[in-house]
Amino acid sequence: MKFPNRPRWAPKRKPKTVFVFSGGAVRGAAQIGMLKVLSEAGIKPDEIVGVSIGALNGFWFACEPTLNRVEELEKLWLDIVEDPPISGNVLRRVTSILRGKPSFDTGEKLKSFLQEHVPSTDLSKTEIPFHLGTTSASTGLINWWDKGPSVDLLLASAALPGLLPAVQLDDDDYHLDGGVVSNIPLRKAVSLKPTRVIVLDVATRFLPPEKQTAISLMMIGFRAASAELSRQEWADVPKNVKVIHISLQDPDGDLDIDFENVPNLMKEGEKVARKVLAESLTNVTD
């Protein structure tokens, strides 16, 4: 007995957009300009993934994914230009390292800033699902969180080794910057089964030989490992997932911790986002 041929079709997946917020220290200010353009274009995420400074920006936006929230974030960034939540200078940084301290900044100022301004005290209390990555100090693996005390988790995800101290979380382990392992967390984004991924990439690149410094050379070890994983994560993104990559140009290639650059970084992020959308989108509301 012959059966009629079955139609060769598969159910079409429901559109799902995931925003990916990379790490990048103060360069994270550029993500505010990127968010402004995306919000004005009516592009909203269904879920958000973030590490390091991207976790802070992503969490704020996940609590209220609107242009109004972007404008609030912009004001917060501009306010900290005059009073940065991370203190210190080059001399203090080097002195701390030479004295064997775990970090040149105690993290207390950043913690106070977060306690005062955080939009929700728990990571799960967001309008859309939010996922934050930290690096376990005992395993070297990335851990993903979607609930728990937001201040502690944000502090941990921003704890760049040498810059800020590790944070002990509810699992009794110490955690560091999630960007140490995955600075552009595409693998986590893909695991959420999106049809579209929008990457707000402000990650730093590498310095040319003539610009290398003692500090930059000290950081090459973990940055090189993270860069290699990022290459693998890009290669593993399924072909049927549309990717919009908004990448901040990096003429200097150095870790950016100068808050005076914030206004220019926001403008540059907006400029890059408008260019990318103009080139890659025919219908931004699909």
PDB file of C-alpha atoms in Angstrom:
ATOM      1  CA  MET A   1       0.000   0.000   0.000  1.00  0.00           C
ATOM      2  CA  LYS A   2       1.355   3.358  -0.991  1.00  0.00           C
ATOM      3  CA  PHE A   3       0.955   6.445   1.104  1.00  0.00           C
ATOM      4  CA  PRO A   4       0.718   9.900  -0.415  1.00  0.00           C
ATOM      5  CA  ASN A   5       3.889  11.924  -0.186  1.00  0.00           C
ATOM      6  CA  ARG A   6       4.036  14.040   2.916  1.00  0.00           C
ATOM      7  CA  PRO A   7       4.651  17.744   2.350  1.00  0.00           C
ATOM      8  CA  ARG A   8       8.239  18.689   2.853  1.00  0.00           C
ATOM      9  CA  TRP A   9       7.820  21.450   5.334  1.00  0.00           C
ATOM     10  CA  ALA A  10       8.574  22.171   8.925  1.00  0.00           C
ATOM     11  CA  PRO A  11       6.717  24.474  11.275  1.00  0.00           C
ATOM     12  CA  LYS A  12       8.121  27.964  11.065  1.00  0.00           C
ATOM     13  CA  ARG A  13       9.767  29.088  14.274  1.00  0.00           C
ATOM     14  CA  LYS A  14       8.214  31.989  16.090  1.00  0.00           C
ATOM     15  CA  PRO A  15      10.490  35.036  15.700  1.00  0.00           C
ATOM     16  CA  LYS A  16      12.700  35.513  18.722  1.00  0.00           C
ATOM     17  CA  THR A  17      15.337  38.207  19.146  1.00  0.00           C
ATOM     18  CA  VAL A  18      18.168  37.980  21.657  1.00  0.00           C
ATOM     19  CA  PHE A  19      20.385  40.968  22.440  1.00  0.00           C
ATOM     20  CA  VAL A  20      24.000  40.136  23.318  1.00  0.00           C
ATOM     21  CA  PHE A  21      25.885  42.717  25.402  1.00  0.00           C
ATOM     22  CA  SER A  22      29.653  42.224  25.314  1.00  0.00           C
ATOM     23  CA  GLY A  23      32.199  43.355  27.862  1.00  0.00           C
ATOM     24  CA  GLY A  24      34.516  46.281  27.200  1.00  0.00           C
ATOM     25  CA  ALA A  25      35.028  48.360  30.377  1.00  0.00           C
ATOM     26  CA  VAL A  26      34.170  52.053  29.846  1.00  0.00           C
ATOM     27  CA  ARG A  27      33.607  51.303  26.157  1.00  0.00           C
ATOM     28  CA  GLY A  28      30.255  49.984  27.398  1.00  0.00           C
ATOM     29  CA  ALA A  29      29.039  53.583  27.130  1.00  0.00           C
ATOM     30  CA  ALA A  30      28.824  53.009  23.375  1.00  0.00           C
ATOM     31  CA  GLN A  31      26.113  50.407  24.005  1.00  0.00           C
ATOM     32  CA  ILE A  32      23.849  53.236  25.144  1.00  0.00           C
ATOM     33  CA  GLY A  33      24.137  54.883  21.727  1.00  0.00           C
ATOM     34  CA  MET A  34      23.487  51.510  20.079  1.00  0.00           C
ATOM     35  CA  LEU A  35      20.426  50.916  22.259  1.00  0.00           C
ATOM     36  CA  LYS A  36      19.088  54.343  21.403  1.00  0.00           C
ATOM     37  CA  VAL A  37      19.167  53.577  17.682  1.00  0.00           C
ATOM     38  CA  LEU A  38      17.656  50.110  18.130  1.00  0.00           C
ATOM     39  CA  SER A  39      14.863  51.471  20.338  1.00  0.00           C
ATOM     40  CA  GLU A  40      14.073  54.283  17.935  1.00  0.00           C
ATOM     41  CA  ALA A  41      13.867  51.697  15.142  1.00  0.00           C
ATOM     42  CA  GLY A  42      11.370  49.652  17.148  1.00  0.00           C
ATOM     43  CA  ILE A  43      13.722  46.684  17.614  1.00  0.00           C
ATOM     44  CA  LYS A  44      13.135  45.011  20.975  1.00  0.00           C
ATOM     45  CA  PRO A  45      14.654  41.857  22.465  1.00  0.00           C
ATOM     46  CA  ASP A  46      12.769  38.845  23.774  1.00  0.00           C
ATOM     47  CA  GLU A  47      15.737  37.939  25.973  1.00  0.00           C
ATOM     48  CA  ILE A  48      19.060  39.547  26.896  1.00  0.00           C
ATOM     49  CA  VAL A  49      22.490  38.043  27.581  1.00  0.00           C
ATOM     50  CA  GLY A  50      25.288  40.113  29.108  1.00  0.00           C
ATOM     51  CA  VAL A  51      28.730  39.964  30.692  1.00  0.00           C
ATOM     52  CA  SER A  52      30.935  42.524  32.416  1.00  0.00           C
ATOM     53  CA  ILE A  53      29.860  46.122  31.673  1.00  0.00           C
ATOM     54  CA  GLY A  54      27.386  44.653  29.198  1.00  0.00           C
ATOM     55  CA  ALA A  55      25.661  42.905  32.094  1.00  0.00           C
ATOM     56  CA  LEU A  56      25.054  46.241  33.797  1.00  0.00           C
ATOM     57  CA  ASN A  57      23.654  47.872  30.658  1.00  0.00           C
ATOM     58  CA  GLY A  58      21.692  44.746  29.727  1.00  0.00           C
ATOM     59  CA  PHE A  59      20.107  44.369  33.159  1.00  0.00           C
ATOM     60  CA  TRP A  60      18.946  47.981  33.264  1.00  0.00           C
ATOM     61  CA  PHE A  61      17.404  47.600  29.810  1.00  0.00           C
ATOM     62  CA  ALA A  62      15.830  44.205  30.600  1.00  0.00           C
ATOM     63  CA  CYS A  63      13.955  45.809  33.499  1.00  0.00           C
ATOM     64  CA  GLU A  64      12.316  48.246  31.073  1.00  0.00           C
ATOM     65  CA  PRO A  65      13.213  47.810  27.377  1.00  0.00           C
ATOM     66  CA  THR A  66      12.125  51.270  26.266  1.00  0.00           C
ATOM     67  CA  LEU A  67      13.676  54.425  24.861  1.00  0.00           C
ATOM     68  CA  ASN A  68      12.855  56.112  28.156  1.00  0.00           C
ATOM     69  CA  ARG A  69      15.086  53.623  29.987  1.00  0.00           C
ATOM     70  CA  VAL A  70      17.874  54.233  27.463  1.00  0.00           C
ATOM     71  CA  GLU A  71      17.675  57.943  28.218  1.00  0.00           C
ATOM     72  CA  GLU A  72      17.894  57.175  31.957  1.00  0.00           C
ATOM     73  CA  LEU A  73      20.966  55.039  31.304  1.00  0.00           C
ATOM     74  CA  GLU A  74      22.499  57.828  29.265  1.00  0.00           C
ATOM     75  CA  LYS A  75      22.055  60.225  32.186  1.00  0.00           C
ATOM     76  CA  LEU A  76      23.619  57.743  34.620  1.00  0.00           C
ATOM     77  CA  TRP A  77      26.649  57.339  32.368  1.00  0.00           C
ATOM     78  CA  LEU A  78      27.067  61.086  31.987  1.00  0.00           C
ATOM     79  CA  ASP A  79      26.751  61.591  35.762  1.00  0.00           C
ATOM     80  CA  ILE A  80      29.646  59.230  36.488  1.00  0.00           C
ATOM     81  CA  VAL A  81      31.995  61.144  34.206  1.00  0.00           C
ATOM     82  CA  GLU A  82      32.505  63.630  37.053  1.00  0.00           C
ATOM     83  CA  ASP A  83      32.475  61.012  39.819  1.00  0.00           C
ATOM     84  CA  PRO A  84      33.552  57.591  38.446  1.00  0.00           C
ATOM     85  CA  PRO A  85      32.453  54.490  40.424  1.00  0.00           C
ATOM     86  CA  ILE A  86      35.935  53.038  39.936  1.00  0.00           C
ATOM     87  CA  SER A  87      38.714  55.136  41.423  1.00  0.00           C
ATOM     88  CA  GLY A  88      42.456  55.207  41.061  1.00  0.00           C
ATOM     89  CA  ASN A  89      45.196  56.215  38.677  1.00  0.00           C
ATOM     90  CA  VAL A  90      48.145  54.527  36.992  1.00  0.00           C
ATOM     91  CA  LEU A  91      50.497  55.030  39.953  1.00  0.00           C
ATOM     92  CA  ARG A  92      47.987  53.637  42.423  1.00  0.00           C
ATOM     93  CA  ARG A  93      47.259  50.715  40.112  1.00  0.00           C
ATOM     94  CA  VAL A  94      50.900  49.723  39.781  1.00  0.00           C
ATOM     95  CA  THR A  95      51.563  50.223  43.503  1.00  0.00           C
ATOM     96  CA  SER A  96      48.648  47.947  44.413  1.00  0.00           C
ATOM     97  CA  ILE A  97      49.947  45.208  42.137  1.00  0.00           C
ATOM     98  CA  LEU A  98      53.489  45.480  43.503  1.00  0.00           C
ATOM     99  CA  ARG A  99      52.195  45.248  47.070  1.00  0.00           C
ATOM    100  CA  GLY A 100      50.405  42.008  46.279  1.00  0.00           C
ATOM    101  CA  LYS A 101      46.859  43.276  46.680  1.00  0.00           C
ATOM    102  CA  PRO A 102      44.157  41.275  44.834  1.00  0.00           C
ATOM    103  CA  SER A 103      42.936  44.393  43.022  1.00  0.00           C
ATOM    104  CA  PHE A 104      43.779  48.074  42.820  1.00  0.00           C
ATOM    105  CA  ASP A 105      40.182  49.096  43.596  1.00  0.00           C
ATOM    106  CA  THR A 106      38.174  47.776  46.563  1.00  0.00           C
ATOM    107  CA  GLY A 107      34.907  47.777  44.613  1.00  0.00           C
ATOM    108  CA  GLU A 108      33.103  49.555  47.458  1.00  0.00           C
ATOM    109  CA  LYS A 109      32.367  52.671  45.417  1.00  0.00           C
ATOM    110  CA  LEU A 110      30.885  50.653  42.566  1.00  0.00           C
ATOM    111  CA  LYS A 111      28.847  48.617  45.048  1.00  0.00           C
ATOM    112  CA  SER A 112      27.417  51.788  46.613  1.00  0.00           C
ATOM    113  CA  PHE A 113      26.576  53.125  43.156  1.00  0.00           C
ATOM    114  CA  LEU A 114      24.711  49.925  42.267  1.00  0.00           C
ATOM    115  CA  GLN A 115      22.858  49.804  45.586  1.00  0.00           C
ATOM    116  CA  GLU A 116      21.635  53.346  45.004  1.00  0.00           C
ATOM    117  CA  HIS A 117      20.653  53.034  41.362  1.00  0.00           C
ATOM    118  CA  VAL A 118      19.895  49.386  40.534  1.00  0.00           C
ATOM    119  CA  PRO A 119      16.352  49.115  39.083  1.00  0.00           C
ATOM    120  CA  SER A 120      15.641  45.764  40.774  1.00  0.00           C
ATOM    121  CA  THR A 121      17.191  43.941  43.714  1.00  0.00           C
ATOM    122  CA  ASP A 122      16.796  40.511  42.102  1.00  0.00           C
ATOM    123  CA  LEU A 123      17.981  39.433  38.680  1.00  0.00           C
ATOM    124  CA  SER A 124      14.675  37.659  37.987  1.00  0.00           C
ATOM    125  CA  LYS A 125      12.558  40.779  38.456  1.00  0.00           C
ATOM    126  CA  THR A 126      12.883  42.052  34.907  1.00  0.00           C
ATOM    127  CA  GLU A 127      10.330  42.728  32.196  1.00  0.00           C
ATOM    128  CA  ILE A 128      12.086  40.315  29.834  1.00  0.00           C
ATOM    129  CA  PRO A 129      14.378  37.365  30.742  1.00  0.00           C
ATOM    130  CA  PHE A 130      17.940  38.391  31.485  1.00  0.00           C
ATOM    131  CA  HIS A 131      21.032  36.161  31.716  1.00  0.00           C
ATOM    132  CA  LEU A 132      24.272  37.272  33.380  1.00  0.00           C
ATOM    133  CA  GLY A 133      27.605  35.492  33.082  1.00  0.00           C
ATOM    134  CA  THR A 134      30.339  35.237  35.723  1.00  0.00           C
ATOM    135  CA  THR A 135      33.580  33.259  35.792  1.00  0.00           C
ATOM    136  CA  SER A 136      34.053  30.806  38.656  1.00  0.00           C
ATOM    137  CA  ALA A 137      37.395  31.307  40.402  1.00  0.00           C
ATOM    138  CA  SER A 138      37.563  27.631  41.417  1.00  0.00           C
ATOM    139  CA  THR A 139      36.773  26.069  38.009  1.00  0.00           C
ATOM    140  CA  GLY A 140      37.551  28.746  35.415  1.00  0.00           C
ATOM    141  CA  LEU A 141      34.166  28.038  33.822  1.00  0.00           C
ATOM    142  CA  ILE A 142      31.457  30.529  33.002  1.00  0.00           C
ATOM    143  CA  ASN A 143      28.328  30.396  35.164  1.00  0.00           C
ATOM    144  CA  TRP A 144      24.977  31.762  34.039  1.00  0.00           C
ATOM    145  CA  TRP A 145      22.504  33.415  36.358  1.00  0.00           C
ATOM    146  CA  ASP A 146      18.905  34.503  35.801  1.00  0.00           C
ATOM    147  CA  LYS A 147      17.953  35.039  39.450  1.00  0.00           C
ATOM    148  CA  GLY A 148      19.627  36.126  42.666  1.00  0.00           C
ATOM    149  CA  PRO A 149      20.802  39.395  44.301  1.00  0.00           C
ATOM    150  CA  SER A 150      21.408  41.778  41.439  1.00  0.00           C
ATOM    151  CA  VAL A 151      24.019  43.976  43.136  1.00  0.00           C
ATOM    152  CA  ASP A 152      26.307  41.058  44.028  1.00  0.00           C
ATOM    153  CA  LEU A 153      25.875  39.412  40.627  1.00  0.00           C
ATOM    154  CA  LEU A 154      26.532  42.630  38.725  1.00  0.00           C
ATOM    155  CA  LEU A 155      29.616  43.286  40.848  1.00  0.00           C
ATOM    156  CA  ALA A 156      30.892  39.775  40.124  1.00  0.00           C
ATOM    157  CA  SER A 157      30.332  40.050  36.390  1.00  0.00           C
ATOM    158  CA  ALA A 158      32.226  43.350  36.341  1.00  0.00           C
ATOM    159  CA  ALA A 159      35.138  42.095  38.474  1.00  0.00           C
ATOM    160  CA  LEU A 160      37.927  42.334  35.926  1.00  0.00           C
ATOM    161  CA  PRO A 161      40.953  40.521  37.416  1.00  0.00           C
ATOM    162  CA  GLY A 162      43.374  43.002  38.939  1.00  0.00           C
ATOM    163  CA  LEU A 163      40.943  45.877  38.589  1.00  0.00           C
ATOM    164  CA  LEU A 164      38.151  44.813  40.966  1.00  0.00           C
ATOM    165  CA  PRO A 165      38.027  42.058  43.618  1.00  0.00           C
ATOM    166  CA  ALA A 166      36.282  38.712  43.120  1.00  0.00           C
ATOM    167  CA  VAL A 167      32.833  38.410  44.696  1.00  0.00           C
ATOM    168  CA  GLN A 168      31.572  35.476  46.769  1.00  0.00           C
ATOM    169  CA  LEU A 169      28.104  34.471  45.560  1.00  0.00           C
ATOM    170  CA  ASP A 170      25.365  32.200  46.888  1.00  0.00           C
ATOM    171  CA  ASP A 171      27.172  29.057  45.724  1.00  0.00           C
ATOM    172  CA  ASP A 172      30.015  29.952  48.170  1.00  0.00           C
ATOM    173  CA  ASP A 173      32.450  30.254  45.271  1.00  0.00           C
ATOM    174  CA  TYR A 174      34.270  33.432  44.262  1.00  0.00           C
ATOM    175  CA  HIS A 175      33.336  34.849  40.873  1.00  0.00           C
ATOM    176  CA  LEU A 176      34.975  37.231  38.412  1.00  0.00           C
ATOM    177  CA  ASP A 177      34.157  39.041  35.183  1.00  0.00           C
ATOM    178  CA  GLY A 178      32.186  36.769  32.846  1.00  0.00           C
ATOM    179  CA  GLY A 179      34.080  38.298  29.941  1.00  0.00           C
ATOM    180  CA  VAL A 180      37.253  36.525  31.071  1.00  0.00           C
ATOM    181  CA  VAL A 181      35.844  33.351  29.486  1.00  0.00           C
ATOM    182  CA  SER A 182      33.254  34.632  27.014  1.00  0.00           C
ATOM    183  CA  ASN A 183      33.448  38.342  26.281  1.00  0.00           C
ATOM    184  CA  ILE A 184      30.885  38.106  23.463  1.00  0.00           C
ATOM    185  CA  PRO A 185      28.565  35.386  24.839  1.00  0.00           C
ATOM    186  CA  LEU A 186      27.116  34.060  21.602  1.00  0.00           C
ATOM    187  CA  ARG A 187      26.976  30.458  22.779  1.00  0.00           C
ATOM    188  CA  LYS A 188      24.591  31.346  25.579  1.00  0.00           C
ATOM    189  CA  ALA A 189      22.500  33.434  23.190  1.00  0.00           C
ATOM    190  CA  VAL A 190      22.240  30.553  20.687  1.00  0.00           C
ATOM    191  CA  SER A 191      21.163  28.168  23.472  1.00  0.00           C
ATOM    192  CA  LEU A 192      18.034  30.320  23.875  1.00  0.00           C
ATOM    193  CA  LYS A 193      16.974  29.259  20.335  1.00  0.00           C
ATOM    194  CA  PRO A 194      16.668  32.700  18.731  1.00  0.00           C
ATOM    195  CA  THR A 195      15.791  33.445  15.138  1.00  0.00           C
ATOM    196  CA  ARG A 196      17.753  36.696  15.346  1.00  0.00           C
ATOM    197  CA  VAL A 197      20.744  37.770  17.434  1.00  0.00           C
ATOM    198  CA  ILE A 198      21.770  41.402  17.771  1.00  0.00           C
ATOM    199  CA  VAL A 199      25.292  41.829  19.139  1.00  0.00           C
ATOM    200  CA  LEU A 200      26.243  45.072  20.876  1.00  0.00           C
ATOM    201  CA  ASP A 201      29.987  44.542  20.619  1.00  0.00           C
ATOM    202  CA  VAL A 202      32.296  46.942  22.448  1.00  0.00           C
ATOM    203  CA  ALA A 203      35.049  44.422  23.167  1.00  0.00           C
ATOM    204  CA  THR A 204      38.619  45.668  23.048  1.00  0.00           C
ATOM    205  CA  ARG A 205      41.030  44.264  20.479  1.00  0.00           C
ATOM    206  CA  PHE A 206      44.793  43.889  20.749  1.00  0.00           C
ATOM    207  CA  LEU A 207      47.414  46.625  20.687  1.00  0.00           C
ATOM    208  CA  PRO A 208      50.020  46.829  17.938  1.00  0.00           C
ATOM    209  CA  PRO A 209      53.606  46.252  19.177  1.00  0.00           C
ATOM    210  CA  GLU A 210      54.474  49.945  19.367  1.00  0.00           C
ATOM    211  CA  LYS A 211      51.580  50.618  21.767  1.00  0.00           C
ATOM    212  CA  GLN A 212      52.082  47.736  24.177  1.00  0.00           C
ATOM    213  CA  THR A 213      52.435  48.633  27.870  1.00  0.00           C
ATOM    214  CA  ALA A 214      53.301  46.676  30.988  1.00  0.00           C
ATOM    215  CA  ILE A 215      49.632  46.542  31.971  1.00  0.00           C
ATOM    216  CA  SER A 216      48.429  45.464  28.505  1.00  0.00           C
ATOM    217  CA  LEU A 217      51.037  42.699  28.359  1.00  0.00           C
ATOM    218  CA  MET A 218      49.954  41.418  31.779  1.00  0.00           C
ATOM    219  CA  MET A 219      46.405  41.066  30.466  1.00  0.00           C
ATOM    220  CA  ILE A 220      47.277  39.253  27.228  1.00  0.00           C
ATOM    221  CA  GLY A 221      46.916  35.802  28.796  1.00  0.00           C
ATOM    222  CA  PHE A 222      43.206  35.812  29.556  1.00  0.00           C
ATOM    223  CA  ARG A 223      42.353  38.169  26.698  1.00  0.00           C
ATOM    224  CA  ALA A 224      43.937  35.828  24.168  1.00  0.00           C
ATOM    225  CA  ALA A 225      41.979  32.849  25.517  1.00  0.00           C
ATOM    226  CA  SER A 226      38.745  34.834  25.442  1.00  0.00           C
ATOM    227  CA  ALA A 227      39.421  36.001  21.877  1.00  0.00           C
ATOM    228  CA  GLU A 228      39.962  32.414  20.707  1.00  0.00           C
ATOM    229  CA  LEU A 229      36.691  31.297  22.299  1.00  0.00           C
ATOM    230  CA  SER A 230      34.911  34.233  20.663  1.00  0.00           C
ATOM    231  CA  ARG A 231      36.148  33.069  17.249  1.00  0.00           C
ATOM    232  CA  GLN A 232      34.748  29.621  17.957  1.00  0.00           C
ATOM    233  CA  GLU A 233      31.437  31.022  19.166  1.00  0.00           C
ATOM    234  CA  TRP A 234      31.031  33.090  16.003  1.00  0.00           C
ATOM    235  CA  ALA A 235      31.738  30.022  13.865  1.00  0.00           C
ATOM    236  CA  ASP A 236      29.157  27.972  15.771  1.00  0.00           C
ATOM    237  CA  VAL A 237      26.214  30.324  15.244  1.00  0.00           C
ATOM    238  CA  PRO A 238      23.654  28.362  13.156  1.00  0.00           C
ATOM    239  CA  LYS A 239      23.192  29.517   9.581  1.00  0.00           C
ATOM    240  CA  ASN A 240      19.447  29.937  10.078  1.00  0.00           C
ATOM    241  CA  VAL A 241      19.958  32.543  12.808  1.00  0.00           C
ATOM    242  CA  LYS A 242      20.102  36.090  11.500  1.00  0.00           C
ATOM    243  CA  VAL A 243      22.932  38.043  13.094  1.00  0.00           C
ATOM    244  CA  ILE A 244      23.198  41.815  13.274  1.00  0.00           C
ATOM    245  CA  HIS A 245      26.654  42.681  14.531  1.00  0.00           C
ATOM    246  CA  ILE A 246      27.027  46.246  15.792  1.00  0.00           C
ATOM    247  CA  SER A 247      30.721  46.579  16.523  1.00  0.00           C
ATOM    248  CA  LEU A 248      32.499  49.601  17.961  1.00  0.00           C
ATOM    249  CA  GLN A 249      35.708  50.353  16.096  1.00  0.00           C
ATOM    250  CA  ASP A 250      38.835  50.115  18.200  1.00  0.00           C
ATOM    251  CA  PRO A 251      41.692  52.268  16.887  1.00  0.00           C
ATOM    252  CA  ASP A 252      43.661  51.981  20.139  1.00  0.00           C
ATOM    253  CA  GLY A 253      43.004  48.389  21.158  1.00  0.00           C
ATOM    254  CA  ASP A 254      43.595  49.104  24.843  1.00  0.00           C
ATOM    255  CA  LEU A 255      41.472  48.520  27.941  1.00  0.00           C
ATOM    256  CA  ASP A 256      39.383  51.654  28.323  1.00  0.00           C
ATOM    257  CA  ILE A 257      38.910  52.837  31.915  1.00  0.00           C
ATOM    258  CA  ASP A 258      38.892  56.570  31.184  1.00  0.00           C
ATOM    259  CA  PHE A 259      35.408  57.862  31.989  1.00  0.00           C
ATOM    260  CA  GLU A 260      36.109  61.144  30.221  1.00  0.00           C
ATOM    261  CA  ASN A 261      35.610  59.222  26.967  1.00  0.00           C
ATOM    262  CA  VAL A 262      31.959  58.451  27.811  1.00  0.00           C
ATOM    263  CA  PRO A 263      30.228  61.214  25.757  1.00  0.00           C
ATOM    264  CA  ASN A 264      32.255  60.442  22.626  1.00  0.00           C
ATOM    265  CA  LEU A 265      31.761  56.694  23.063  1.00  0.00           C
ATOM    266  CA  MET A 266      27.980  57.092  23.223  1.00  0.00           C
ATOM    267  CA  LYS A 267      28.007  59.185  20.052  1.00  0.00           C
ATOM    268  CA  GLU A 268      30.243  56.664  18.283  1.00  0.00           C
ATOM    269  CA  GLY A 269      27.977  53.787  19.315  1.00  0.00           C
ATOM    270  CA  GLU A 270      24.978  55.602  17.890  1.00  0.00           C
ATOM    271  CA  LYS A 271      26.831  56.352  14.659  1.00  0.00           C
ATOM    272  CA  VAL A 272      27.925  52.742  14.165  1.00  0.00           C
ATOM    273  CA  ALA A 273      24.445  51.390  14.924  1.00  0.00           C
ATOM    274  CA  ARG A 274      22.774  53.673  12.386  1.00  0.00           C
ATOM    275  CA  LYS A 275      25.280  52.591   9.748  1.00  0.00           C
ATOM    276  CA  VAL A 276      24.803  48.879  10.453  1.00  0.00           C
ATOM    277  CA  LEU A 277      21.011  49.093  10.428  1.00  0.00           C
ATOM    278  CA  ALA A 278      21.010  51.085   7.202  1.00  0.00           C
ATOM    279  CA  GLU A 279      23.175  48.441   5.542  1.00  0.00           C
ATOM    280  CA  SER A 280      21.673  45.238   6.908  1.00  0.00           C
ATOM    281  CA  LEU A 281      17.978  45.789   7.560  1.00  0.00           C
ATOM    282  CA  THR A 282      15.200  46.058   5.034  1.00  0.00           C
ATOM    283  CA  ASN A 283      12.404  45.728   7.568  1.00  0.00           C
ATOM    284  CA  VAL A 284      13.568  46.469  11.101  1.00  0.00           C
ATOM    285  CA  THR A 285      10.278  45.497  12.670  1.00  0.00           C
ATOM    286  CA  ASP A 286      10.218  41.890  11.382  1.00  0.00           C
TER     287      ASP A 286
END
